[in-house]
Coordinates of C-alpha atoms in Angstrom, one line a residue:
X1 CA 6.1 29.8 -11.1
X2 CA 6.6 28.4 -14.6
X3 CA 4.3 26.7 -16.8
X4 CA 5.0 23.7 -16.6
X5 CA 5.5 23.8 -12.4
X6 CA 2.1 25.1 -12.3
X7 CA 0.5 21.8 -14.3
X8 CA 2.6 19.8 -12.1
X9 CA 0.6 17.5 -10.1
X10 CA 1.8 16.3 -6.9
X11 CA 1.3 12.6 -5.9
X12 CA 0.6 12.5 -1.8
X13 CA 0.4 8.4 -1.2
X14 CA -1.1 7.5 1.7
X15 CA -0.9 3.5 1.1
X16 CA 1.0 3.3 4.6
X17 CA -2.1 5.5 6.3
X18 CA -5.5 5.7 4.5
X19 CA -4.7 2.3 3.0
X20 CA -3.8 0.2 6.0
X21 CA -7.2 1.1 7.6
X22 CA -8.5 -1.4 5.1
X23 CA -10.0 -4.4 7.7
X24 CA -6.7 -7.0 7.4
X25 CA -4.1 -4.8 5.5
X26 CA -2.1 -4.1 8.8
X27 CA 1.4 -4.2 8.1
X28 CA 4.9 -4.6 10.1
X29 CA 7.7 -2.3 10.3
X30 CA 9.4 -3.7 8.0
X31 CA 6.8 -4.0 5.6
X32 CA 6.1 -0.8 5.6
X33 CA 9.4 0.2 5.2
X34 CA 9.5 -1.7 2.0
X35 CA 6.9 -0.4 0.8
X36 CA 8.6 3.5 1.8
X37 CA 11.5 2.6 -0.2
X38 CA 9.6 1.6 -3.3
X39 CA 7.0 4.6 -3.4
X40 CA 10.2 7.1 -2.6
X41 CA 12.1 5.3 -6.0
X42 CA 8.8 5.5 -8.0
X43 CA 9.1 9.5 -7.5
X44 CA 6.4 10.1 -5.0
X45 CA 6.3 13.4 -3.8
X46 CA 4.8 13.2 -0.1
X47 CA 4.5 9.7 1.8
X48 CA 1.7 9.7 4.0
X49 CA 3.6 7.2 6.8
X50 CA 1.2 6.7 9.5
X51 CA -1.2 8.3 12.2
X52 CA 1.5 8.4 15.3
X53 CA -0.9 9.4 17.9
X54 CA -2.2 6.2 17.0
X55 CA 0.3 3.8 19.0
X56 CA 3.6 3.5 19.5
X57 CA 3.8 0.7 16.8
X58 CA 2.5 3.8 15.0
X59 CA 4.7 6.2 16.1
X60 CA 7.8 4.0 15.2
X61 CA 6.7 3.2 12.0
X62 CA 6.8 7.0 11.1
X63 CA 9.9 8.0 13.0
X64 CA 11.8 5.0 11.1
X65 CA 10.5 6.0 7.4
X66 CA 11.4 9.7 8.3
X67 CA 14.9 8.6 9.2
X68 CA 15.3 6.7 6.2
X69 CA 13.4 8.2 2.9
X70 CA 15.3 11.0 1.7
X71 CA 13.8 12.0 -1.8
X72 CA 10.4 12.0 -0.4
X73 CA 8.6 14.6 2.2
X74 CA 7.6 12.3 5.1
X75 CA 4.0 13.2 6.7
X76 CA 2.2 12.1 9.4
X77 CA -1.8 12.3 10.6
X78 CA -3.1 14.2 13.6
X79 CA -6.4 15.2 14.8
X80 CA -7.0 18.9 15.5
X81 CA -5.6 18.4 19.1
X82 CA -2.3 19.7 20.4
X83 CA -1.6 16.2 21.6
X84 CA -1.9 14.7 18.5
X85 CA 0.3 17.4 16.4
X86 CA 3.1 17.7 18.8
X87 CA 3.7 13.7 18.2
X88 CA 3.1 14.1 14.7
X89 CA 6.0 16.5 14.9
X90 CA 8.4 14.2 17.1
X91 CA 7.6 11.7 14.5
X92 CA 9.0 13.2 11.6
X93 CA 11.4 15.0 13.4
X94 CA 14.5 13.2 11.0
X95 CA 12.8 13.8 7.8
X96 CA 15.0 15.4 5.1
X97 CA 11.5 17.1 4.5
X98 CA 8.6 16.3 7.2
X99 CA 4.9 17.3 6.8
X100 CA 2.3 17.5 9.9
X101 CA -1.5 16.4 8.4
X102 CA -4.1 18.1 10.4
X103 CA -8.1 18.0 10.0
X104 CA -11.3 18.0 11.6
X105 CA -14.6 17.8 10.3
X106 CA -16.6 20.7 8.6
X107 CA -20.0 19.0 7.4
X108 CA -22.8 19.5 9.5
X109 CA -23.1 16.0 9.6
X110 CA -20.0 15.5 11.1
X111 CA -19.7 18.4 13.6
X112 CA -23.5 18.1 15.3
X113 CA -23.1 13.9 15.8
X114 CA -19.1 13.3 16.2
X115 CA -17.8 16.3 17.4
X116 CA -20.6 17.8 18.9
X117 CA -19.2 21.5 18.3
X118 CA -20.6 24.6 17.0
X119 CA -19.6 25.9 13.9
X120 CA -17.7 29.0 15.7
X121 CA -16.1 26.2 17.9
X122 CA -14.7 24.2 14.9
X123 CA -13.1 27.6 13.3
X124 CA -11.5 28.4 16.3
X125 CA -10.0 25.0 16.6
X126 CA -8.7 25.2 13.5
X127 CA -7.3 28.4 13.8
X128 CA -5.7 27.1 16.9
X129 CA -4.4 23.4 15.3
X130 CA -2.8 24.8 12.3
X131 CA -1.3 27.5 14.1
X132 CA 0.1 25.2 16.7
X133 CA 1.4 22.7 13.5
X134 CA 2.9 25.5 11.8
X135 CA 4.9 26.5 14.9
X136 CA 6.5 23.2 14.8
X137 CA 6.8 22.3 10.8
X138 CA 6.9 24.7 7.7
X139 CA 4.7 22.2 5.5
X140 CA 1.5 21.9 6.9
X141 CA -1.4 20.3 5.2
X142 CA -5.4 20.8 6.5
X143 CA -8.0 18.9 5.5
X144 CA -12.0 19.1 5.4
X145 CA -13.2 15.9 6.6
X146 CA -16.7 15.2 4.5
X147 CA -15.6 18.2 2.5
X148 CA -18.2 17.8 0.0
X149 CA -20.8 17.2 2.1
X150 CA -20.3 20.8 4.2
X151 CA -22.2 24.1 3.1
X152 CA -20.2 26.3 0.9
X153 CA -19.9 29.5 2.7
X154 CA -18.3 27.6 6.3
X155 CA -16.1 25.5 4.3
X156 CA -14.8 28.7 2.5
X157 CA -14.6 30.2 6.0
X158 CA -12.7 27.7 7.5
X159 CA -10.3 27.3 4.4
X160 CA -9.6 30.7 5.3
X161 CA -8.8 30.6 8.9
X162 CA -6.6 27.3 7.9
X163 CA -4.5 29.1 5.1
X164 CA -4.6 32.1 8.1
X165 CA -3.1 30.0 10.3
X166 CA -0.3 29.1 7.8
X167 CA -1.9 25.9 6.2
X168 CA 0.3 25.5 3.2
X169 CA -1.8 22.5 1.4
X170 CA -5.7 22.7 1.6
X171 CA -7.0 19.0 1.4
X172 CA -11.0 18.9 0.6
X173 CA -11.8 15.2 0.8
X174 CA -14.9 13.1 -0.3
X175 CA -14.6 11.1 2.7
X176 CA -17.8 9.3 2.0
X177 CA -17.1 8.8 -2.0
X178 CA -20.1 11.1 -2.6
X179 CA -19.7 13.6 -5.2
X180 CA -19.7 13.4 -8.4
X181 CA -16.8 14.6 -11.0
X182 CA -18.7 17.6 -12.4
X183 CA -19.5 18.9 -8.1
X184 CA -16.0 17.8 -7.1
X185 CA -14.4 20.7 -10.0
X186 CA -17.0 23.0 -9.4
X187 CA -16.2 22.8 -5.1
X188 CA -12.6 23.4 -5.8
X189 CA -13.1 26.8 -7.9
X190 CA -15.3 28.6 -6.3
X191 CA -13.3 27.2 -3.1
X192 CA -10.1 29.0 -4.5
X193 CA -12.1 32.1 -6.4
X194 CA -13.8 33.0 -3.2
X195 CA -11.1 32.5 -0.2
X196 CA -8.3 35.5 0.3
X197 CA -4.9 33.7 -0.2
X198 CA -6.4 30.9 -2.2
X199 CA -3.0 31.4 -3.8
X200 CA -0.8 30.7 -1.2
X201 CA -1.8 27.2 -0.7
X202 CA -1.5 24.3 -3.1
X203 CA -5.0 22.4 -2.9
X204 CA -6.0 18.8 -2.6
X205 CA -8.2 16.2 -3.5
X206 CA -8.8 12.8 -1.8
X207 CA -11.7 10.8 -2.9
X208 CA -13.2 7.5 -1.8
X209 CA -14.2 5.0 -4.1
X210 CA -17.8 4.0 -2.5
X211 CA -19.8 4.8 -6.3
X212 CA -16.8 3.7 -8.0
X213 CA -15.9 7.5 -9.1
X214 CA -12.3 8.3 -6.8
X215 CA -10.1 8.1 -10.2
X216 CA -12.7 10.4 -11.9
X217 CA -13.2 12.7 -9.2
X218 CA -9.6 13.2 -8.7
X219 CA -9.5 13.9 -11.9
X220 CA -12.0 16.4 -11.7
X221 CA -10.5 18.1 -9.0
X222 CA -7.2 18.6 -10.7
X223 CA -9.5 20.4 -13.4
X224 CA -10.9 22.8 -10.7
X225 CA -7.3 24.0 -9.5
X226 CA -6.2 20.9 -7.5
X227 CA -2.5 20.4 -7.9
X228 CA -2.1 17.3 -5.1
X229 CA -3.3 14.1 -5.4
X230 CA -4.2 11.8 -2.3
X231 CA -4.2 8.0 -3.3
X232 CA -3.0 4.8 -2.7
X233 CA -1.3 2.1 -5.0
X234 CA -3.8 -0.9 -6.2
X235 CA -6.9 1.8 -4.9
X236 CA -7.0 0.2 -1.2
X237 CA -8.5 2.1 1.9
X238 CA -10.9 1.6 4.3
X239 CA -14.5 0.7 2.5
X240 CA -14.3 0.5 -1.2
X241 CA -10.7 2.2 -1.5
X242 CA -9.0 5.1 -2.3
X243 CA -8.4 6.6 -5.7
X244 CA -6.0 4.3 -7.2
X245 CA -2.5 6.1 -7.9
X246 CA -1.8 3.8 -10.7
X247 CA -4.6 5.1 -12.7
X248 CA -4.6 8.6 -11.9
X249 CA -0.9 9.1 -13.3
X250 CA -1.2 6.8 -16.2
X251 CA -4.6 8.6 -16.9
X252 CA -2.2 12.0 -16.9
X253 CA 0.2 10.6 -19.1
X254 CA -1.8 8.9 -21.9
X255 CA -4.4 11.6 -21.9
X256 CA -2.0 15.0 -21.4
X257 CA -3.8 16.4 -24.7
X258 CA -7.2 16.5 -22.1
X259 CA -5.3 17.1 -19.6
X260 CA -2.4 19.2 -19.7
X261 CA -1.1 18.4 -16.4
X262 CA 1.5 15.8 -15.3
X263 CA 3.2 13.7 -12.6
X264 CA 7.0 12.7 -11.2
X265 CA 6.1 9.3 -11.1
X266 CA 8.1 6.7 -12.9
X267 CA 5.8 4.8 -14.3
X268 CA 7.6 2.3 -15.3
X269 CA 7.6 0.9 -11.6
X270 CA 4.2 0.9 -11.1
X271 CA 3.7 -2.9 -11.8
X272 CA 6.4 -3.8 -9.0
X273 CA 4.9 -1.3 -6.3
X274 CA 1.4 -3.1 -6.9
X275 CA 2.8 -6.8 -6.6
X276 CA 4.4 -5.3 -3.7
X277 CA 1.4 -4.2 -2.0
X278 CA -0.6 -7.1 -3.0
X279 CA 2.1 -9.5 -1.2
X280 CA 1.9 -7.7 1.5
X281 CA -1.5 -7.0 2.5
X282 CA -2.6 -10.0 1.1
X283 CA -5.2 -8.4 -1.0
X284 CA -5.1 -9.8 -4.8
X285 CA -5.4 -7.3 -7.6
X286 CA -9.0 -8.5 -9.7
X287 CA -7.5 -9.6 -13.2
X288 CA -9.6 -6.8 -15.0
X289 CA -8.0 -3.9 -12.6
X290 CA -7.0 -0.9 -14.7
X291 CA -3.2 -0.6 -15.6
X292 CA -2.3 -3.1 -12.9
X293 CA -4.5 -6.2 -13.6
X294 CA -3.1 -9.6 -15.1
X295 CA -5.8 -9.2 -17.9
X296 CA -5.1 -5.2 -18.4
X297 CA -2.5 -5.8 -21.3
X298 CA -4.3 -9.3 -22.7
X299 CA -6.2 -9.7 -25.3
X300 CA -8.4 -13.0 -26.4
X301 CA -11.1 -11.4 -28.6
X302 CA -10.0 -12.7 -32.5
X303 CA -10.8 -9.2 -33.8
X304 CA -8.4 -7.7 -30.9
X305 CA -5.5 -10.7 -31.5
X306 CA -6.0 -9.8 -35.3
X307 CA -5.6 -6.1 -35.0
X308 CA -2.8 -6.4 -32.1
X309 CA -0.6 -8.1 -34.6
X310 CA -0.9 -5.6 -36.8
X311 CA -0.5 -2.6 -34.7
X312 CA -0.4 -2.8 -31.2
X313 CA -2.3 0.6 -31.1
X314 CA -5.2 -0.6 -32.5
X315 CA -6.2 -1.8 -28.7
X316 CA -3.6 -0.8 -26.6
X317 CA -3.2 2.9 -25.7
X318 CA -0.5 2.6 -23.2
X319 CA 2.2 0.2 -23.5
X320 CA 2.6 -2.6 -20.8
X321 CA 6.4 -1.6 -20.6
X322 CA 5.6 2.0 -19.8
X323 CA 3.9 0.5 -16.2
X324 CA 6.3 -2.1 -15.8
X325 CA 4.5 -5.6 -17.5
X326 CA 6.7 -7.2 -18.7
X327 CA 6.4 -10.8 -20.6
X328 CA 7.6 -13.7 -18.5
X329 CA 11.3 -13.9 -19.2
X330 CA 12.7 -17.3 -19.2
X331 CA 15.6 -17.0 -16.7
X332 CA 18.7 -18.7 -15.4
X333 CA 18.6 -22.5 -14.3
X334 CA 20.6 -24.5 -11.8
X335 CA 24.1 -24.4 -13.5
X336 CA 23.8 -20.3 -13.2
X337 CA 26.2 -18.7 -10.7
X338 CA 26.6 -16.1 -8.0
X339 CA 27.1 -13.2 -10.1
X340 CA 24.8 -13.9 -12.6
X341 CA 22.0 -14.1 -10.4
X342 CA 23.4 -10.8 -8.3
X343 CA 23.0 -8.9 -12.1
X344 CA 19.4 -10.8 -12.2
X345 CA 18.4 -9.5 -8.8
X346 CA 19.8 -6.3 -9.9
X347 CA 17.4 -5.9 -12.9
X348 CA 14.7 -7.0 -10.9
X349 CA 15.7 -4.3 -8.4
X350 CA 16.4 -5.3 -5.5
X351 CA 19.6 -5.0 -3.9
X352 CA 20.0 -7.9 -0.8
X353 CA 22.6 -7.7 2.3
X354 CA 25.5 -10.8 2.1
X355 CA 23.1 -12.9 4.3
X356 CA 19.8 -12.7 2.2
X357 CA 21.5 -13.0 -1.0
X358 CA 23.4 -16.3 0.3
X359 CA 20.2 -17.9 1.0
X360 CA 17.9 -16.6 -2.1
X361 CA 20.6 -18.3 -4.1
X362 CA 20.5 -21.7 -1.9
X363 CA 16.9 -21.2 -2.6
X364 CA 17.3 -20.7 -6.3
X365 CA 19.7 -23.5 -6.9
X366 CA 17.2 -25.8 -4.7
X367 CA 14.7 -24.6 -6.8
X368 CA 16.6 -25.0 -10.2
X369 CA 16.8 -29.1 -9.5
X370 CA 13.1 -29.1 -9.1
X371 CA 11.5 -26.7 -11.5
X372 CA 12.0 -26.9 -15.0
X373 CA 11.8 -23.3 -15.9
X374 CA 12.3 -20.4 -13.8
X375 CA 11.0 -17.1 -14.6
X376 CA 11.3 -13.8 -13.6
X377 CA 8.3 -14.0 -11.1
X378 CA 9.7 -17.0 -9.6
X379 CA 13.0 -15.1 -8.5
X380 CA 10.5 -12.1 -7.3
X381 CA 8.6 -14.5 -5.3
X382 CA 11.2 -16.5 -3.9
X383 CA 13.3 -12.8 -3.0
X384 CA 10.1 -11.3 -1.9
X385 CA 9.2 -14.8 0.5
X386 CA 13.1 -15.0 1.8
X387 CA 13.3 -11.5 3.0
X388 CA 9.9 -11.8 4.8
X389 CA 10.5 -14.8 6.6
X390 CA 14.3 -14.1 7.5
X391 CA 14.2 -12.6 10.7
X392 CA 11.4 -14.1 11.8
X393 CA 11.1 -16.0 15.6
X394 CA 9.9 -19.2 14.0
X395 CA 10.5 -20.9 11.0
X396 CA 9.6 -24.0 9.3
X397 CA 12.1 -26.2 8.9
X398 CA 11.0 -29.4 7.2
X399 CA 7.6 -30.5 6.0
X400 CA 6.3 -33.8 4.8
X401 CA 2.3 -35.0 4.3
X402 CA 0.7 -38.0 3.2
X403 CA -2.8 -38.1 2.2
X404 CA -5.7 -40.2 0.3
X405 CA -9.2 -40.1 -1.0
X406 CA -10.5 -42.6 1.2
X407 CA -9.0 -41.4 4.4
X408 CA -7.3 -38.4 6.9
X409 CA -4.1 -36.9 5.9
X410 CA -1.1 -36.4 8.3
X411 CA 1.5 -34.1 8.1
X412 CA 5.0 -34.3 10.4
X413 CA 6.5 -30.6 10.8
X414 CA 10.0 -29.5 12.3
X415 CA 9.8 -25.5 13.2
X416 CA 12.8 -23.7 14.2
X417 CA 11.2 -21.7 17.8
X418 CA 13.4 -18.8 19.2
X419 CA 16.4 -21.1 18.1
X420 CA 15.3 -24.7 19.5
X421 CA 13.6 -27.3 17.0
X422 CA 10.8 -28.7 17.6
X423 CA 8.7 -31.1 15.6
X424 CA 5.3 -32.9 15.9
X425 CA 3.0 -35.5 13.5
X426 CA -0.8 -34.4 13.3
X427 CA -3.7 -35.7 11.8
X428 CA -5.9 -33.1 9.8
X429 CA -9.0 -33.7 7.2
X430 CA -6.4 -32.7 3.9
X431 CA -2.8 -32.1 3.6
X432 CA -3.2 -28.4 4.6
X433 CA -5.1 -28.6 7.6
X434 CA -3.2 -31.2 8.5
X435 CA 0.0 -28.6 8.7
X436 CA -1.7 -25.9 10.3
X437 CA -2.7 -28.3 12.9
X438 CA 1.1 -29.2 13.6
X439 CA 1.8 -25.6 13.7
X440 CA -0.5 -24.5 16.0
X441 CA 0.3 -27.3 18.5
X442 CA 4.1 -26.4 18.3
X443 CA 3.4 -22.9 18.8
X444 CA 1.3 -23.6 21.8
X445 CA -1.9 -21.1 20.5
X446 CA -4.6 -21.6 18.2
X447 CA -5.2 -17.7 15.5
X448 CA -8.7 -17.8 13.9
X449 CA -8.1 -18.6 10.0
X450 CA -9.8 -15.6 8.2
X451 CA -8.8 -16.1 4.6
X452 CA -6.5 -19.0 2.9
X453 CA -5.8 -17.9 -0.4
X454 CA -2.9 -19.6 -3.1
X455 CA -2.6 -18.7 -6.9
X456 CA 0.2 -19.8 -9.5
X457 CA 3.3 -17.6 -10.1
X458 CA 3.7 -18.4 -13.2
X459 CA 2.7 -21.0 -15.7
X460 CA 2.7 -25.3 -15.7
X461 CA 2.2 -27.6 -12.9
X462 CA 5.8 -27.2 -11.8
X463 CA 4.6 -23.7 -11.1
X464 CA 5.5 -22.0 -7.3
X465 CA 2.2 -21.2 -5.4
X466 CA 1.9 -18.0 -3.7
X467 CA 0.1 -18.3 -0.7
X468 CA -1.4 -16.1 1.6
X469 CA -2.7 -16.6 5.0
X470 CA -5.2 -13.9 7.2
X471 CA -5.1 -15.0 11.1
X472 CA -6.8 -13.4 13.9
X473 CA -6.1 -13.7 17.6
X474 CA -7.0 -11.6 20.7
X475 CA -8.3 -8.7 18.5
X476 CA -5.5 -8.5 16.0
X477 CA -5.7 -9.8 12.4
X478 CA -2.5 -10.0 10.3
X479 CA -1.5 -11.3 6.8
X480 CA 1.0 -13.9 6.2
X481 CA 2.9 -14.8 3.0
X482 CA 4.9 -17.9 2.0
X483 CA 6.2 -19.3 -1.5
X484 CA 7.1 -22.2 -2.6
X485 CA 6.5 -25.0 -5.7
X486 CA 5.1 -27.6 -3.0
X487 CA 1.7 -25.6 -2.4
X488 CA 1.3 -27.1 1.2
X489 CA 4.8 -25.3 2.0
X490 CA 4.1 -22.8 0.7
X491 CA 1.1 -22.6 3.2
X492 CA 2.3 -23.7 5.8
X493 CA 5.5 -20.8 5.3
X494 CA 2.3 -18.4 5.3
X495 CA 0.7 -19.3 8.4
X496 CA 3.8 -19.1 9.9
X497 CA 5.0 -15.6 9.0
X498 CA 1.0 -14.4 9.9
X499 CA 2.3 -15.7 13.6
X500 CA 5.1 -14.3 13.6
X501 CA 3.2 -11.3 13.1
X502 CA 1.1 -11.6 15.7
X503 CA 4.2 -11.6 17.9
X504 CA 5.1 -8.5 17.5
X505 CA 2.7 -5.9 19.6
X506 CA 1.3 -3.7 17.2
X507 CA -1.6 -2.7 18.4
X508 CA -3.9 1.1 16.8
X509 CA -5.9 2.8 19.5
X510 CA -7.0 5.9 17.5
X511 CA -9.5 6.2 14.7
X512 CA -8.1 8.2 11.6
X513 CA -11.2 8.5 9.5
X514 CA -10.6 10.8 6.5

């Protein structure tokens, strides 16, 4: 193995997995897919897709991102029961390169109150699940759950019986964000000084985020011999996150002299994977967020302006192109035709079928005789909106509110439902109540409102509003997004994708802690 293949640090995202867990980041099929597509084009080595034991909504979600990623190895979850691998294995069954992730707890914690087994029990079942994984799948990857909360000499025993078995990645999680940076290194070497084979497997960290120290820990890890990465774009997860992917790789790149160790990740589409995310889960990035927040490359402090003018170095040791920022670029207007906005939506990267592309560009030319300026962000929101919504059972059609100060507002809504239009005038205490009234009388169902959130795509008061929506109903919670310069469309095209959502049966019935 050369040099540089040994400092090489593998990036396993598990955004689709560890990060949908997070209480109201479940996402679609299609979502998900996305989401595939953009982690497989950033360079990510292994795509954690999903946990298909879970459901079948599960299962498909896996099968349909090992059919279509190609550059990427494709993994799925499963406990340490046959059940669970052999599904794992008919999930990724069309991967170009497919990975079965297999674990059980090790901490004594964990294996006297959940599993109720005795230490002897749990190495035999581990023995017996990697084993079994292995005869089905060449990549195999085992993980200690609460790792680093488990007695040295069993979790060097059962790292043992795992790389044994055939393990070929050895994962040793702090599933309960723990440790600290100087334990986590110190696990991982005597880990791989004291088990035989140590060499044969590449190890693994995957830290929580509950003191705030995932990115450091990682970090760490990667010090003490750990040449995979487990994390998720924006840091999300169940609890307080995941180690943040963003700021692992960027923290490899601008500090290689620390840390002589680096990534396949291009960086430089970092910043669309993390809007991505965002949209779709509904969960907005804090403006102070590392690499990724709106504040991360801004500087209002005199001293800072002053010294930023005259070398951007003096406060900036990354540039914001290197994570793809880039300034808001004053784009095409109304007059602008079909090609040029084809080579604009190129740039941006996307690439849209003759359908979507036909209506993004209605949208763009409708939005062109409204809006003075259109920027970049205002083409990624409107693409990003229109190719949510497209397919969708219902749509909004036409929208129109009146309100006052001194009394109710009313809002008159025309939905498209399964192809028949329907329309209906409600009364509601503001514009935006009174359109999510309307909707949920045409749709015939009321969905608990969890969260209403709307922020400015970009600059003025002729700005589009992003909106998104968090509904709840029989159990399930789902996120809606919608777009648009009139903030009460834009809301009410939220709350309508989040039902749409909620029509489609995607229900988890398995825990997947780790």
């Amino acid at each position: 193995m050369s040099h540089s293949e040994a400092n090489r640090v593998r990036i396993f995202d598990t955004t689709l997995r560890d990060g949908e867990q997070s209480p109201g980041a479940s996402m679609t099929l299609e979502e998900k897919l996305q989401i595939a597509s953009v982690l497989e084009n950033m360079g990510v080595d292994i795509i954690e897709a999903g946990f298909a034991i879970a459901s079948e909504g599960d299962f498909e979600c896996v099968n349909k991102i090992a059919q279509r990623v190609k550059n990427s190895t494709v993994c799925s979850l499963a406990r340490a029961a046959l059940g669970d691998i052999d599904r794992a294995a008919e999930a990724i069954k069309p991967a170009a390169s497919g990975r079965i992730h297999t674990f059980i707890a090790t901490s004594p914690l964990h294996m006297k109150f959940k599993l109720q087994m005795e230490p002897e029990a749990v190495i035999e079942a581990i023995h017996k699940s990697v084993s079994h994984a292995r005869n089905l799948c060449e990549d195999v990857e085992w993980s200690a759950e609460d790792a680093t909360r488990t007695e040295m000499d069993f979790l060097c025993r059962a790292v043992e019986a795992a790389i044994k078995a055939g393990a070929t990645t050895i994962n040793l999680p702090d599933t309960v964000g723990y440790t600290t940076p100087e334990e986590y290194a110190a696990m991982f070497r005597t880990v791989i000084e004291r088990v035989p084979g140590a060499d044969k497997a590449i190890f693994s960290t995957h830290c929580h985020n509950d003191l705030g120290l995932a990115v450091a820990n990682s970090l760490a890890g990667i010090a003490g011999g750990a040449r995979q990465v487990e994390c998720t774009i924006n840091g999300i997860g169940e609890r307080a996150g995941n180690a943040a992917m963003e700021e692992v790789v960027m923290a490899l790149k601008t500090r290689s002299d620390a840390m002589p160790y680096h990534t396949r990740i291009k960086t430089q589409e970092i910043m669309r994977a993390s809007r991505l995310v965002s949209t779709v889960t509904g969960f907005t990035v804090q403006n102070n967020k590392a690499i990724v927040g709106a504040n991360a490359f801004a500087h209002e402090s005199g001293i800072h302006q002053d010294g930023m003018l005259k070398n951007a170095e003096t406060y900036e040791i990354m540039t914001p192109e290197s994570v793809g920022v880039t300034k808001s670029v004053l784009t095409m207007g109304k007059h602008s035709g079909r090609h040029a906005f084809a080579d604009k939506l190129k740039d941006l990267g996307y690439e849209l079928g003759d359908n979507a592309f036909q209506e993004c560009f209605r949208r763009f030319k409708a939005l062109g005789d409204r809006k003075k300026n259109i920027y970049d962000e205002d083409i990624i929101a409107l693409v990003d909106d229109e190719v949510a919504t497209s397919a969708n059972r219902m749509q909004v059609v036409s929208l129109n509110t009146y309100s006052s100060t001194t009394g109710s507002a009313f809002s008159d809504v025309t939905m498209m439902i399964d192809g028949e239009e329907k329309k209906a005038v409600v009364y509601g205490s503001g514009p935006i109540d009174a359109a999510f009234n309307a909707i949920k009388q045409l749709i015939g169902f009321e969905p608990h409102l969890q969260l209403f959130q709307v922020h400015a795509v970009t600059q003025g008061t002729d700005a589009q509003g992003e909106c998104t929506v968090r509904l709840e109903y029989e159990g399930r919670t789902v996120n809606g997004q919608g777009a648009h310069e009139d903030t009460v469309t834009a809301a009410a095209r939220a709350y309508v994708s989040a039902v749409n959502k909620l029509l489609v049966k995607r229900e988890k019935t398995a825990p997947a802690p780790m």
